[in-house]
mmCIF file of C-alpha atoms in Angstrom:
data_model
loop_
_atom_site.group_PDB
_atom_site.id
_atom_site.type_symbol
_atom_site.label_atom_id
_atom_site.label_comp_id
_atom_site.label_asym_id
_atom_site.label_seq_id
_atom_site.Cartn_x
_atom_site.Cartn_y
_atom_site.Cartn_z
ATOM 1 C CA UNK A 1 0.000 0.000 0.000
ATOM 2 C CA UNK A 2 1.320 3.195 -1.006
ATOM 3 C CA UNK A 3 0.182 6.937 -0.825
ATOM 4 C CA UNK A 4 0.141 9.259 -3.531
ATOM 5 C CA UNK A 5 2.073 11.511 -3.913
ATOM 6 C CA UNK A 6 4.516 10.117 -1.917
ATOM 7 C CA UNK A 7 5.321 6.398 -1.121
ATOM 8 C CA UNK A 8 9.169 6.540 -1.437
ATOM 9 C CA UNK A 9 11.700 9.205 -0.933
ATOM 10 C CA UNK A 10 11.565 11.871 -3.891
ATOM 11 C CA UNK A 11 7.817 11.319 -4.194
ATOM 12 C CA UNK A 12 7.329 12.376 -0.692
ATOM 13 C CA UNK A 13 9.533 15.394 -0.765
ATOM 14 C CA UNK A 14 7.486 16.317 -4.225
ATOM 15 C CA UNK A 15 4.442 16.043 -2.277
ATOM 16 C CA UNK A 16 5.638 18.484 0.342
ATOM 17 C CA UNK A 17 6.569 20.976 -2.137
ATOM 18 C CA UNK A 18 2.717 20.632 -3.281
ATOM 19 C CA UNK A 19 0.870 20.799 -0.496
ATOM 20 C CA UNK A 20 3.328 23.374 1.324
ATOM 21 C CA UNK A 21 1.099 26.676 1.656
ATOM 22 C CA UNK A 22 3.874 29.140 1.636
ATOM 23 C CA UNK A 23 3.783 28.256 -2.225
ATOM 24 C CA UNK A 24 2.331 29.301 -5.330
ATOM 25 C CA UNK A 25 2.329 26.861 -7.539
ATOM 26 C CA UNK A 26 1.730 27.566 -11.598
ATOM 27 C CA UNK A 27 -1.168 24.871 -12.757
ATOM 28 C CA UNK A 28 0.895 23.533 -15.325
ATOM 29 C CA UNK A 29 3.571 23.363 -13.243
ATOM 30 C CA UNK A 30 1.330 21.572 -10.282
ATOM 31 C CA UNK A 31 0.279 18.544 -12.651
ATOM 32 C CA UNK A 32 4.091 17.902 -13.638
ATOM 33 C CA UNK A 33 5.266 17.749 -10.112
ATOM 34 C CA UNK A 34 2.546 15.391 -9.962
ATOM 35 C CA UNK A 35 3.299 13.219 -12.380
ATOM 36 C CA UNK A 36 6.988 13.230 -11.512
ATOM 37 C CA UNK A 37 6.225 11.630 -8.117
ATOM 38 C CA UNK A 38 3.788 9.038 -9.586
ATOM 39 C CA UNK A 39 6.742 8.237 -11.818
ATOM 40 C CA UNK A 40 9.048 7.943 -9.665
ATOM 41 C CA UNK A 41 6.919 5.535 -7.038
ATOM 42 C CA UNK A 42 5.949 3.320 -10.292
ATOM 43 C CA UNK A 43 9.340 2.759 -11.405
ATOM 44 C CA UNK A 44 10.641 2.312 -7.733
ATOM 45 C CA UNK A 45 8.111 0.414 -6.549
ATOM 46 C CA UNK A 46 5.019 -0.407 -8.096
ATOM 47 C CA UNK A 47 6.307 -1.779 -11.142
ATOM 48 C CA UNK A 48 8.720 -4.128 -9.344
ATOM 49 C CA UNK A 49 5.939 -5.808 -7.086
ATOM 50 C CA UNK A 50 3.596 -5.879 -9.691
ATOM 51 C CA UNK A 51 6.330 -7.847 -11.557
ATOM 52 C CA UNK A 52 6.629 -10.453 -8.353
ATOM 53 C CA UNK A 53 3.034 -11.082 -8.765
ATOM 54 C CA UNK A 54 2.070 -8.904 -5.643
ATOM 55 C CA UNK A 55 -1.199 -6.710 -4.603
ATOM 56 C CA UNK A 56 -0.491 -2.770 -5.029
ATOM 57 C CA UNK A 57 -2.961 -0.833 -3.266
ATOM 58 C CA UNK A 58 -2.302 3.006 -3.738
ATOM 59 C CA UNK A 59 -4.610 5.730 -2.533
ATOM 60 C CA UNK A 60 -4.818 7.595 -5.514
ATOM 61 C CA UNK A 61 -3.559 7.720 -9.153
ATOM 62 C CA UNK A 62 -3.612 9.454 -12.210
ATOM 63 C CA UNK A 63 -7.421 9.653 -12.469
ATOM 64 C CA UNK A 64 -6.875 11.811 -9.569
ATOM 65 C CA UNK A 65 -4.936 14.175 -11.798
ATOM 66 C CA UNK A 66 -7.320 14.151 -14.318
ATOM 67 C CA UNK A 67 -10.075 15.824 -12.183
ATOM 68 C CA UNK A 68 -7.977 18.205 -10.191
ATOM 69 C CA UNK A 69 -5.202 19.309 -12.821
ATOM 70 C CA UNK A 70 -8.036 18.242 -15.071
ATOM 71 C CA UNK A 71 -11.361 19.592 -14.291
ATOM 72 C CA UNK A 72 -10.514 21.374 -11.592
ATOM 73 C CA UNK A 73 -7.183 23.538 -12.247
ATOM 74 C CA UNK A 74 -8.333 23.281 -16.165
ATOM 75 C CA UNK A 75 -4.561 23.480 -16.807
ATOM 76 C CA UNK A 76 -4.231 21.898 -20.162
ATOM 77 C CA UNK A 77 -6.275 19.762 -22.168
ATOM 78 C CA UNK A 78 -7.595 16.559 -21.073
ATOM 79 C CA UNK A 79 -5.883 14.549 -23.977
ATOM 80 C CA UNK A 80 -2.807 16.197 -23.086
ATOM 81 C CA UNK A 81 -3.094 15.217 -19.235
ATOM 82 C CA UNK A 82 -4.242 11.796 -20.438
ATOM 83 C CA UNK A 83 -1.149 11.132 -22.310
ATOM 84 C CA UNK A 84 1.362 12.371 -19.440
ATOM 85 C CA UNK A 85 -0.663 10.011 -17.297
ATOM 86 C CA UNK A 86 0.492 7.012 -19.762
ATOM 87 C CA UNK A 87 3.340 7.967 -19.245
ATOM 88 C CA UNK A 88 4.160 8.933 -15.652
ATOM 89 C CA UNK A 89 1.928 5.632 -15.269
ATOM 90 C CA UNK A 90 4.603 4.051 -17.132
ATOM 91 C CA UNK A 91 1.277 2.489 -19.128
ATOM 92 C CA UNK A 92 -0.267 0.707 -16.176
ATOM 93 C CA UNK A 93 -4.002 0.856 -16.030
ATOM 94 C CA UNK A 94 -5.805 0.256 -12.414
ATOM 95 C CA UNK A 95 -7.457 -2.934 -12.499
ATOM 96 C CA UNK A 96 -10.002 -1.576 -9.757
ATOM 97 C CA UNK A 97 -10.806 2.295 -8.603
ATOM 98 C CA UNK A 98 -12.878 3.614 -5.770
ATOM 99 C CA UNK A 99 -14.300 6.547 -5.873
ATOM 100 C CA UNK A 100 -15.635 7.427 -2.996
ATOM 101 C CA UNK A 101 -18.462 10.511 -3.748
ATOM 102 C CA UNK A 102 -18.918 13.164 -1.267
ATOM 103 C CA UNK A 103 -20.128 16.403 -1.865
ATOM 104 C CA UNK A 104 -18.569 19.570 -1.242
ATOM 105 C CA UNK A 105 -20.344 20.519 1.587
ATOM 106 C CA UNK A 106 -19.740 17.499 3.674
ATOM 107 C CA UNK A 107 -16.600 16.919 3.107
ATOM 108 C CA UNK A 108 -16.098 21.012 4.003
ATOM 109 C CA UNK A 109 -17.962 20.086 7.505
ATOM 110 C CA UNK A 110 -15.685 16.945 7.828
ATOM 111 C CA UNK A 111 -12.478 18.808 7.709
ATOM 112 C CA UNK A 112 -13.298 22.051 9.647
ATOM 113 C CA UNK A 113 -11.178 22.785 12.406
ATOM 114 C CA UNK A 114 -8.215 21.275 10.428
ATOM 115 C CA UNK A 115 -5.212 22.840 9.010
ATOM 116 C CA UNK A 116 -6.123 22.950 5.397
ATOM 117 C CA UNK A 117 -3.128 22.296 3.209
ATOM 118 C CA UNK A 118 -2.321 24.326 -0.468
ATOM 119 C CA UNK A 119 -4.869 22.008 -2.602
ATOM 120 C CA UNK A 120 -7.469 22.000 0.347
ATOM 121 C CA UNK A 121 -7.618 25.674 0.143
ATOM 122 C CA UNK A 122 -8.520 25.669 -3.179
ATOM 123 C CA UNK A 123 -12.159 26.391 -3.141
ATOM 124 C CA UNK A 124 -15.751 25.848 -4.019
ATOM 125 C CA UNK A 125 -15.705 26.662 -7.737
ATOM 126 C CA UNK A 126 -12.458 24.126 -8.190
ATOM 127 C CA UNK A 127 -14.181 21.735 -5.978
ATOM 128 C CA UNK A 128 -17.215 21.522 -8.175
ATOM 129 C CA UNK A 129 -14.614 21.121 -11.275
ATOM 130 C CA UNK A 130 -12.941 18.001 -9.601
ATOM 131 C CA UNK A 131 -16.443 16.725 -8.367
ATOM 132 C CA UNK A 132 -18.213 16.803 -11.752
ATOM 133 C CA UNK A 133 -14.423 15.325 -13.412
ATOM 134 C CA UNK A 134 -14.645 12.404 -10.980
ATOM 135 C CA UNK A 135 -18.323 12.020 -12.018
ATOM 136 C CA UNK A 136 -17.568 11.909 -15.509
ATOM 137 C CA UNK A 137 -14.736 9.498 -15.147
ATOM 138 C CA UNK A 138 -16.975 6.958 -13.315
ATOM 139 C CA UNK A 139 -19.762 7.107 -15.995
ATOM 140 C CA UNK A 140 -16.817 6.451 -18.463
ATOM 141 C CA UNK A 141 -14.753 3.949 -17.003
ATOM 142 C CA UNK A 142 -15.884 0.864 -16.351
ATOM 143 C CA UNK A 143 -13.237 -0.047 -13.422
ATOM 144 C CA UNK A 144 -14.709 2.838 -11.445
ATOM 145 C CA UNK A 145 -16.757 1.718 -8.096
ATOM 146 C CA UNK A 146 -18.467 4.537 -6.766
ATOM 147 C CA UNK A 147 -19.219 4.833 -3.024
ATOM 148 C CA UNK A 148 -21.615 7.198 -1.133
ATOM 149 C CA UNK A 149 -18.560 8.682 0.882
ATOM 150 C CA UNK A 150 -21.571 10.134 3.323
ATOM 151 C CA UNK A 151 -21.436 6.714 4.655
ATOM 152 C CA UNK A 152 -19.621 5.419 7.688
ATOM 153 C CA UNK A 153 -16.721 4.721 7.305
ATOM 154 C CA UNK A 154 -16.795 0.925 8.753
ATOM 155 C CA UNK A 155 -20.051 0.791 5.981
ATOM 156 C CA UNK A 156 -17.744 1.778 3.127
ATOM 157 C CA UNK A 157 -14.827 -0.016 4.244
ATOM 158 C CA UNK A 158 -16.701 -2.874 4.354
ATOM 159 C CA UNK A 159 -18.072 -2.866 0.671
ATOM 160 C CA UNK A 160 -14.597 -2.241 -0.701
ATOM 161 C CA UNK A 161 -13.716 -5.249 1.222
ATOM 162 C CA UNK A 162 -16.532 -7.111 -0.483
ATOM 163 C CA UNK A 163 -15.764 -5.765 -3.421
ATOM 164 C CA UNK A 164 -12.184 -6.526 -3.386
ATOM 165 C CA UNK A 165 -13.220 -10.001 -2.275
ATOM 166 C CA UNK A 166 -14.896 -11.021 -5.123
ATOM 167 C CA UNK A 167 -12.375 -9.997 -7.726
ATOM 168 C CA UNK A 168 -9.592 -12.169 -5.949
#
């Protein structure tokens, strides 16, 4: 199981560049940083244990990209962020993705109180973006599982476990 961004070294200090607040980070920019640490946790990591027949879990991927550099930072096309996400991907497709749906409003009442990292602050109007791109991703891809995130957690983690189940 791996996080993303992060999951080994130079992924994880990417990620703290990204989320660091005291930046501004160009959109562009944003989705290459990315895409460099999903690189560089595929070819250190994921790739190998995929190769020894092994289970990689990771917590997102590059259909996360999609909606947020996507739909929601509209940074460049979507054909354009589709190919750098064959590539960074180093061609590997997901053979399974959760989404777990939430809407803006909940998940804004779920993280008050928090410290709010650089993408968190992003706002309603992006928010909407990456919603309706995650939408439009599950209607199109047939791997997609979506899951009313406005569950309980123990509910949802117990239908990915189901889920996960049956396709071993």
């Amino acid at each position: 199981m791996f996080r993303e961004p992060g999951g080994v070294e130079l992924a994880e200090q990417i990620r703290s560049l990204l989320l660091n607040t005291s930046h501004v980070v160009d959109p562009v920019t944003e989705l290459l940083l990315f895409s460099a640490a999903r690189s560089q946790l595929i070819a250190e990591q994921v790739k190998p244990l995929l190769e020894a027949g092994e289970i990689v879990i990771l917590d997102r991927f590059y259909d996360s990209t999609t909606a947020y550099q996507g739909f929601g930072r509209e940074s460049v096309p979507l054909e354009e962020i589709r190919t750098l996400n064959r590539i960074a991907g180093h061609g590997l497709v997901p053979d399974l993705t959760f989404y777990l749906r939430i809407s803006y409003e909940l998940s804004q009442e779920r993280t008050a109180g928090g410290e709010k990292d650089r993408m968190e602050r992003s706002g309603e109007p992006f928010f909407t973006r990456v919603i309706a791109g995650f939408d439009k991703l599950a209607r199109d891809e047939p791997r997609f599982r979506t899951l009313d995130a406005s569950r309980s957690p123990e509910e949802i983690h117990r239908k990915i476990r189901m889920e996960v189940s049956n396709r071993l």
